[in-house]
Coordinates of C-alpha atoms and ligand atoms in Angstrom, one line a residue:
M1 CA 41.2 91.7 94.3
K2 CA 43.6 92.7 98.0
I3 CA 47.2 92.3 98.2
S4 CA 47.6 92.7 102.6
K5 CA 50.0 95.9 103.6
R6 CA 51.7 93.3 105.1
S7 CA 52.4 91.1 102.4
E8 CA 53.2 94.5 100.2
I9 CA 56.1 96.2 103.1
L10 CA 57.5 92.4 103.6
G11 CA 61.1 92.5 103.7
T12 CA 63.3 90.4 102.1
E13 CA 67.1 89.4 101.9
T14 CA 67.8 91.7 98.9
A15 CA 71.3 89.7 99.2
F16 CA 69.2 87.4 96.8
E17 CA 68.2 90.6 94.0
V18 CA 72.0 90.9 93.9
L19 CA 72.6 87.2 93.6
A20 CA 69.8 87.0 90.7
E21 CA 71.6 90.0 89.1
V22 CA 75.3 87.9 89.7
N23 CA 73.3 85.3 87.5
K24 CA 72.2 86.9 85.1
L25 CA 75.6 88.2 84.2
R26 CA 76.6 85.0 83.9
R27 CA 74.0 84.3 81.6
E28 CA 75.3 86.3 79.1
G29 CA 78.5 85.2 79.5
K30 CA 80.3 87.8 81.8
D31 CA 83.0 86.2 84.1
V32 CA 81.8 87.3 87.6
I33 CA 83.9 86.7 91.1
S34 CA 81.0 86.7 93.6
F35 CA 81.8 86.9 96.9
C36 CA 78.3 87.2 97.7
I37 CA 76.3 84.7 99.3
G38 CA 77.2 82.9 103.0
Q39 CA 77.1 79.4 102.3
P40 CA 80.1 77.2 102.8
D41 CA 81.8 76.5 99.9
F42 CA 82.5 72.7 100.9
D43 CA 80.7 69.8 100.3
T44 CA 78.2 68.2 103.3
P45 CA 80.2 65.0 104.9
R46 CA 80.6 61.9 103.8
H47 CA 79.0 60.7 106.6
I48 CA 76.6 62.8 107.2
K49 CA 74.8 62.3 103.9
D50 CA 75.3 58.6 104.8
A51 CA 73.4 59.1 108.0
A52 CA 70.2 60.8 106.3
I53 CA 70.5 57.9 104.1
T54 CA 70.5 55.2 106.3
A55 CA 67.4 57.4 108.1
I56 CA 65.7 56.8 104.5
N57 CA 65.9 53.4 104.1
A58 CA 65.0 53.0 108.1
G59 CA 61.9 54.9 107.1
K60 CA 62.3 57.9 108.5
T61 CA 59.8 59.4 106.2
G62 CA 56.7 60.6 108.5
Y63 CA 55.6 63.3 110.6
T64 CA 57.5 63.7 113.6
D65 CA 56.3 65.7 117.0
S66 CA 56.3 69.4 116.0
A67 CA 59.5 70.0 118.6
G68 CA 61.1 67.2 117.2
V69 CA 62.0 63.4 117.4
M70 CA 63.1 63.1 121.0
S71 CA 66.1 61.4 120.6
V72 CA 67.0 64.6 118.3
R73 CA 65.9 67.0 121.0
E74 CA 68.5 64.4 123.5
S75 CA 71.5 65.0 121.3
V76 CA 70.9 68.9 120.7
A77 CA 70.1 69.3 124.3
K78 CA 73.4 67.4 125.4
Y79 CA 75.3 69.7 122.8
L80 CA 74.0 73.0 124.2
S81 CA 74.6 71.8 127.7
Q82 CA 77.8 71.1 126.8
T83 CA 79.1 74.3 125.0
R84 CA 77.0 76.5 127.1
K85 CA 78.0 74.8 130.0
I86 CA 74.1 74.8 131.7
E87 CA 71.6 72.7 132.0
V88 CA 69.7 72.0 129.1
K89 CA 66.7 69.6 129.1
P90 CA 65.2 67.9 125.7
E91 CA 62.1 69.0 126.7
H92 CA 63.3 73.1 126.1
V93 CA 64.6 72.1 122.8
V94 CA 62.8 72.8 119.5
I95 CA 63.9 71.5 115.9
A96 CA 63.2 73.1 112.9
N97 CA 63.7 73.9 108.9
G98 CA 66.6 76.1 109.8
A99 CA 67.7 78.0 112.5
K100 CA 66.1 81.4 110.7
Q101 CA 62.1 80.4 111.6
F102 CA 62.6 80.8 115.2
I103 CA 63.5 84.6 114.3
G104 CA 60.1 84.7 113.3
Y105 CA 58.7 82.6 116.2
A106 CA 60.1 83.9 119.1
V107 CA 58.8 87.4 118.3
A108 CA 55.6 85.8 118.1
C109 CA 56.4 84.3 121.3
T110 CA 57.0 87.7 123.1
T111 CA 55.3 90.2 121.2
D112 CA 51.5 91.0 120.4
H113 CA 50.4 92.2 116.9
G114 CA 49.6 95.9 117.5
A115 CA 50.3 96.2 121.3
G116 CA 53.2 98.6 120.8
D117 CA 55.5 96.0 122.3
E118 CA 58.9 96.8 121.1
V119 CA 62.5 94.4 120.0
I120 CA 65.5 95.7 119.5
Y121 CA 68.0 94.5 116.9
P122 CA 71.5 95.0 115.7
N123 CA 71.6 97.1 112.8
P124 CA 73.7 96.3 110.4
G125 CA 72.4 93.2 111.1
Y126 CA 70.9 90.1 109.5
P127 CA 68.0 91.6 107.7
I128 CA 65.0 89.0 109.0
Y129 CA 65.4 90.6 112.2
E130 CA 63.6 94.0 111.3
S131 CA 61.2 92.0 108.5
Q132 CA 59.8 89.6 111.1
I133 CA 59.4 92.7 114.0
I134 CA 57.7 94.2 111.3
A135 CA 55.5 91.0 109.7
K136 CA 54.4 89.8 113.6
G137 CA 53.1 93.2 114.4
A138 CA 55.8 94.2 116.6
V139 CA 57.9 97.2 116.8
P140 CA 61.4 97.5 115.3
V141 CA 64.5 99.0 117.7
P142 CA 67.0 99.3 115.7
L143 CA 70.4 99.0 117.5
P144 CA 73.7 101.3 116.0
L145 CA 76.9 98.8 115.7
S146 CA 80.3 100.3 116.8
E147 CA 82.9 100.1 114.0
G148 CA 85.6 100.9 116.8
K149 CA 84.3 98.0 119.2
G150 CA 84.9 95.1 116.9
F151 CA 81.3 95.8 115.4
S152 CA 79.8 95.2 118.8
F153 CA 77.6 97.5 120.2
D154 CA 77.7 99.9 122.8
I155 CA 76.4 99.5 126.1
G156 CA 75.3 103.5 126.6
E157 CA 73.0 102.8 123.5
L158 CA 71.4 100.4 124.1
E159 CA 70.5 101.6 127.1
R160 CA 69.0 104.4 125.5
R161 CA 66.6 102.3 123.3
I162 CA 64.8 100.5 126.3
T163 CA 61.5 101.5 126.8
K164 CA 58.7 99.4 129.5
N165 CA 57.5 98.2 126.2
T166 CA 61.1 96.5 125.4
R167 CA 60.1 92.9 125.4
M168 CA 63.2 91.5 123.7
L169 CA 66.5 92.3 122.2
I170 CA 68.2 90.5 119.5
I171 CA 72.1 89.9 119.2
N172 CA 74.1 87.8 116.8
T173 CA 77.5 86.9 118.0
P174 CA 79.6 86.0 115.7
H175 CA 77.6 88.7 113.0
N176 CA 76.3 88.8 110.3
P177 CA 77.5 90.6 108.2
T178 CA 80.7 92.4 110.2
G179 CA 81.9 89.1 111.3
G180 CA 82.2 90.7 115.1
I181 CA 82.0 89.3 118.7
I182 CA 80.3 90.6 121.3
G183 CA 82.7 90.3 124.6
E184 CA 82.0 88.6 127.5
D185 CA 82.1 91.9 129.7
D186 CA 79.2 93.0 127.1
L187 CA 77.7 90.2 127.4
A188 CA 77.6 90.6 131.4
A189 CA 76.2 94.2 130.6
V190 CA 73.3 93.1 128.7
A191 CA 72.4 90.5 130.4
A192 CA 72.3 92.8 133.6
L193 CA 70.1 95.2 131.6
A194 CA 68.1 91.9 130.7
K195 CA 67.6 91.2 134.5
K196 CA 66.6 94.6 135.2
H197 CA 64.4 95.8 132.3
D198 CA 63.0 92.2 132.8
F199 CA 63.2 90.9 127.9
W200 CA 63.9 88.2 126.8
V201 CA 67.2 87.7 125.1
Y202 CA 67.5 86.1 121.2
A203 CA 71.2 84.8 121.2
D204 CA 71.4 84.4 117.2
E205 CA 73.9 81.4 117.4
I206 CA 74.0 80.3 114.3
Y207 CA 77.8 81.2 113.9
N208 CA 79.0 80.2 117.4
R209 CA 81.3 77.3 115.9
I210 CA 83.1 79.9 113.4
A211 CA 85.2 82.1 116.2
Y212 CA 89.1 82.5 115.7
E213 CA 90.7 84.0 118.3
R214 CA 88.9 83.4 121.6
E215 CA 86.4 80.5 122.8
F216 CA 82.8 81.0 121.7
A217 CA 81.1 83.1 125.0
S218 CA 77.1 83.0 125.0
I219 CA 74.8 85.2 126.7
A220 CA 73.0 82.1 127.8
S221 CA 75.8 81.0 129.9
I222 CA 75.6 84.2 132.6
D223 CA 73.8 82.7 135.7
G224 CA 70.4 83.8 135.6
M225 CA 70.4 84.0 131.8
Y226 CA 69.0 81.0 130.1
K227 CA 65.3 81.2 131.0
R228 CA 65.3 84.7 129.0
T229 CA 67.2 83.4 126.3
I230 CA 65.9 81.7 123.5
I231 CA 69.4 80.3 121.6
S232 CA 69.4 79.6 118.0
D233 CA 71.3 77.5 116.8
G234 CA 71.8 74.8 113.4
A235 CA 73.7 72.7 111.5
S236 CA 73.8 75.4 108.2
K237 CA 76.9 76.4 108.9
T238 CA 78.5 74.2 110.8
Y239 CA 78.5 71.4 109.3
A240 CA 78.0 72.8 104.9
M241 CA 74.4 72.0 105.5
T242 CA 72.3 75.2 104.7
G243 CA 70.9 73.4 101.7
W244 CA 69.6 71.1 104.4
R245 CA 67.1 73.2 106.3
I246 CA 67.8 72.6 109.9
G247 CA 67.9 74.1 113.0
F248 CA 67.0 74.5 116.5
A249 CA 66.3 76.4 119.9
A250 CA 66.0 76.2 123.1
N251 CA 64.4 77.9 125.9
P252 CA 62.7 76.3 128.9
T253 CA 59.6 78.5 128.8
L254 CA 59.2 79.4 125.5
A255 CA 59.7 75.2 123.6
P256 CA 56.1 74.8 123.5
H257 CA 54.7 77.8 122.3
M258 CA 57.6 77.5 119.1
A259 CA 56.7 74.1 118.9
R260 CA 53.3 75.4 117.9
W261 CA 54.0 78.0 116.1
V262 CA 56.2 74.6 113.9
T263 CA 52.9 72.6 113.9
N264 CA 51.4 76.0 112.4
N265 CA 53.8 76.3 109.9
E266 CA 55.9 73.9 109.1
S267 CA 54.5 70.6 111.0
C268 CA 57.4 69.0 112.0
A269 CA 61.6 69.3 110.9
N270 CA 62.6 67.3 107.6
H271 CA 62.5 63.5 109.4
M272 CA 65.7 62.4 107.3
T273 CA 67.3 65.3 108.2
Q274 CA 66.6 65.8 111.4
Y275 CA 69.1 62.5 111.9
A276 CA 71.6 63.3 110.2
L277 CA 72.1 66.6 112.5
K278 CA 71.5 63.8 114.8
H279 CA 74.8 62.0 113.4
A280 CA 76.2 65.6 112.9
L281 CA 76.4 66.2 116.9
E282 CA 77.6 62.8 117.7
S283 CA 79.7 62.1 115.3
P284 CA 83.6 63.8 115.6
Q285 CA 83.9 67.6 114.6
D286 CA 87.5 67.1 112.5
E287 CA 85.8 68.1 109.4
S288 CA 83.9 71.0 111.3
H289 CA 87.0 72.2 112.6
K290 CA 89.0 71.5 108.9
M291 CA 87.1 73.8 107.4
V292 CA 87.5 76.4 110.3
A293 CA 90.7 76.3 109.6
S294 CA 90.4 77.1 106.5
Y295 CA 87.6 80.3 106.6
R296 CA 90.4 81.4 109.0
E297 CA 93.1 81.0 106.2
R298 CA 91.2 82.8 104.2
R299 CA 90.2 84.9 106.1
D300 CA 94.0 86.3 106.9
I301 CA 94.2 86.6 103.4
I302 CA 91.2 88.8 102.5
V303 CA 91.9 91.2 105.2
G304 CA 95.7 92.0 104.1
L305 CA 94.3 92.3 100.2
L306 CA 91.7 94.4 101.4
N307 CA 93.9 96.5 103.2
G308 CA 96.0 96.6 100.4
I309 CA 93.6 99.3 98.3
D310 CA 93.8 102.6 98.4
G311 CA 90.4 104.2 100.3
V312 CA 89.8 100.5 102.1
K313 CA 90.1 99.7 105.4
C314 CA 89.4 96.4 107.3
Q315 CA 89.3 95.1 110.5
T316 CA 89.9 91.5 111.4
P317 CA 87.2 89.7 112.2
G318 CA 87.1 87.5 115.2
G319 CA 84.2 84.8 113.1
A320 CA 81.8 84.2 111.1
F321 CA 82.9 83.6 107.6
Y322 CA 82.4 87.8 106.6
V323 CA 84.5 90.7 106.7
F324 CA 82.9 94.0 106.6
P325 CA 85.9 96.5 105.3
N326 CA 84.9 100.8 105.5
V327 CA 85.5 102.1 102.1
T328 CA 84.2 105.5 102.7
E329 CA 87.5 106.9 101.2
A330 CA 87.3 104.8 97.9
V331 CA 83.4 105.9 97.5
S332 CA 84.3 109.8 98.4
K333 CA 87.8 109.3 96.4
L334 CA 85.6 108.1 93.5
G335 CA 83.5 111.1 93.6
M336 CA 79.7 108.0 94.4
K337 CA 77.2 108.8 96.4
D338 CA 77.7 105.8 98.4
S339 CA 78.7 101.6 99.1
E340 CA 75.5 101.1 96.9
E341 CA 77.3 102.5 93.8
L342 CA 80.2 101.3 94.7
R343 CA 78.7 97.9 94.3
R344 CA 77.6 99.2 91.1
H345 CA 81.1 99.7 90.1
L346 CA 83.1 96.7 91.5
L347 CA 80.5 94.5 89.5
A348 CA 80.9 96.3 85.8
H349 CA 84.7 95.3 86.7
G350 CA 83.4 91.2 87.4
V351 CA 83.5 91.6 91.5
A352 CA 79.8 90.9 93.3
V353 CA 79.7 91.9 96.6
L354 CA 77.7 93.1 98.9
S355 CA 76.4 97.2 100.5
D356 CA 75.8 97.8 103.9
I357 CA 72.1 99.1 102.8
H358 CA 71.7 95.1 102.2
F359 CA 71.6 95.1 105.9
G360 CA 69.6 97.4 107.3
K361 CA 69.3 101.2 106.5
R362 CA 71.9 103.5 107.6
N363 CA 71.5 104.5 111.3
P364 CA 71.2 108.6 111.7
G365 CA 74.3 111.0 112.3
D366 CA 76.3 107.6 110.4
E367 CA 78.2 108.4 107.1
S368 CA 80.2 105.7 107.1
Q369 CA 80.2 103.4 104.2
H370 CA 80.5 99.1 104.3
I371 CA 80.3 96.6 102.0
R372 CA 80.4 92.6 102.9
L373 CA 82.3 90.3 101.0
S374 CA 81.4 86.4 102.1
Y375 CA 85.1 84.7 101.8
V376 CA 84.4 81.2 101.3
A377 CA 85.5 81.2 97.9
S378 CA 88.4 79.9 96.7
K379 CA 91.7 81.3 97.9
E380 CA 92.7 82.1 93.7
H381 CA 88.8 83.4 93.8
I382 CA 90.0 85.5 96.5
V383 CA 92.9 86.7 95.0
D384 CA 91.7 87.5 91.8
G385 CA 88.4 88.6 92.8
L386 CA 90.2 91.4 95.3
G387 CA 92.7 91.9 92.5
R388 CA 89.4 93.4 90.2
M389 CA 88.6 94.8 93.1
K390 CA 92.2 96.9 93.5
R391 CA 92.3 97.8 90.2
A392 CA 88.5 98.6 89.7
I393 CA 89.6 101.1 93.3
E394 CA 92.2 102.6 92.3
T395 CA 92.8 103.1 88.5
S396 CA 89.0 104.2 87.9
G397 CA 88.6 107.6 87.1
N398 CA 86.9 110.2 89.2
D399 CA 83.3 110.0 86.8
G400 CA 83.1 105.9 88.6
K401 CA 83.3 104.7 84.8
A402 CA 85.8 101.4 84.3
P403 CA 88.7 102.5 82.6
A404 CA 88.7 101.0 79.1
A405 CA 91.6 98.4 79.8
N406 CA 89.1 96.7 82.4
A407 CA 86.1 97.6 80.5
Q408 CA 87.5 95.0 77.9
A409 CA 88.3 92.5 80.7
Q410 CA 84.2 92.4 81.1
A411 CA 83.3 91.3 78.7
Ligands
LIG501 N1 71.2 84.0 111.5 C1 72.1 85.0 111.0 C2 72.8 85.7 111.1 C3 72.3 83.9 109.5 O1 73.3 84.3 108.9 C4 71.6 83.0 108.9 C5 72.1 82.2 107.8 N2 72.2 83.1 107.0 C6 70.4 82.3 109.8 C7 70.5 82.5 110.9 C8 70.0 81.2 109.1 O2 70.0 79.9 109.3 P1 69.7 78.7 108.7 O3 70.2 78.0 107.6 O4 70.2 77.7 109.8 O5 68.1 78.9 108.6

């Protein structure tokens, strides 16, 4: 029986494969410190859990409108209006089981299958952008990010990729996997291009509340941009609610179209979780602020330790909870082929990271090598893990093999 090409070529988050590898090693009794996973290490705040329990007990257990419960959409509209400084109406808002869904929905709403419609997306970037663009039959156009610009992109590079077939640009700030932020000047330049060439912007703002140095800026706040911007956000990262599966998106024109995609795929977002989201948005934000303060502290520790390793250079990211150190020198000193070989070497030394190729193919002409570490581990784990990494990089021979002392430590 046939298996479709569509299914065979469907991309994935290869990070999950690394996770399986880590779990296997752990089952075998190996001691591995993991910096792989992009989820808060905090538990969901008690008062949010209680709101969900109250909702269950109040019978909020059936289907809801596909776009979401109206009072929850109202709450999201108020939150988006306040934080993005625009008027978001409840009818513009759609709730789904995670922000992730809206990537595919937005591509489906703005491109036609096989019509040559192009979507530009950041590379490196969240792998689901590329996989959903391809799965929906649109043409993926990777936009290289520039390390010299704090992992934002060069506007000229963007301009060169715009054609008459460009339908949508995906931006992600703060950014996974680099922690980079797109500055306000660049957002203004992107907005001007979107207006001039008349394309949509998918603003993946899932990390907007985890911005350290300056207040988060949304492209939707720029005059005339909200109507062509799909704002996507959710509870996963802000309230340590990744497993609850709740996210939302807003756009005045596309909301009913996205809601129809919800009807087709999910029927509606989890009913009681919608109430947990409403409660989270309407309650004091102290616990979320505490989480961000703790991420910031850990960011400073990990950046310091990374820069103390020979051959590793790490910028201080402005947001999210990822660092994306440049390991080009370390790779070359160890006589390795690339960051992926370094990743495997580090895993053999008991420290799990992801490599840049988990976030997209290398941009042509760019030979630099990076790895991603998610620093939501405890401070003790960060110190221990980075100690292992330092030893693995500085004391290994250039055959790339673990030295005897470390080999013993892994056993
Ligand atoms: N966008 C980016 C950039 C992400 O990193 C993630 C989660 N890792 C998502 C979207 C999806 O988040 P959610 O849990 O709300 O589906």
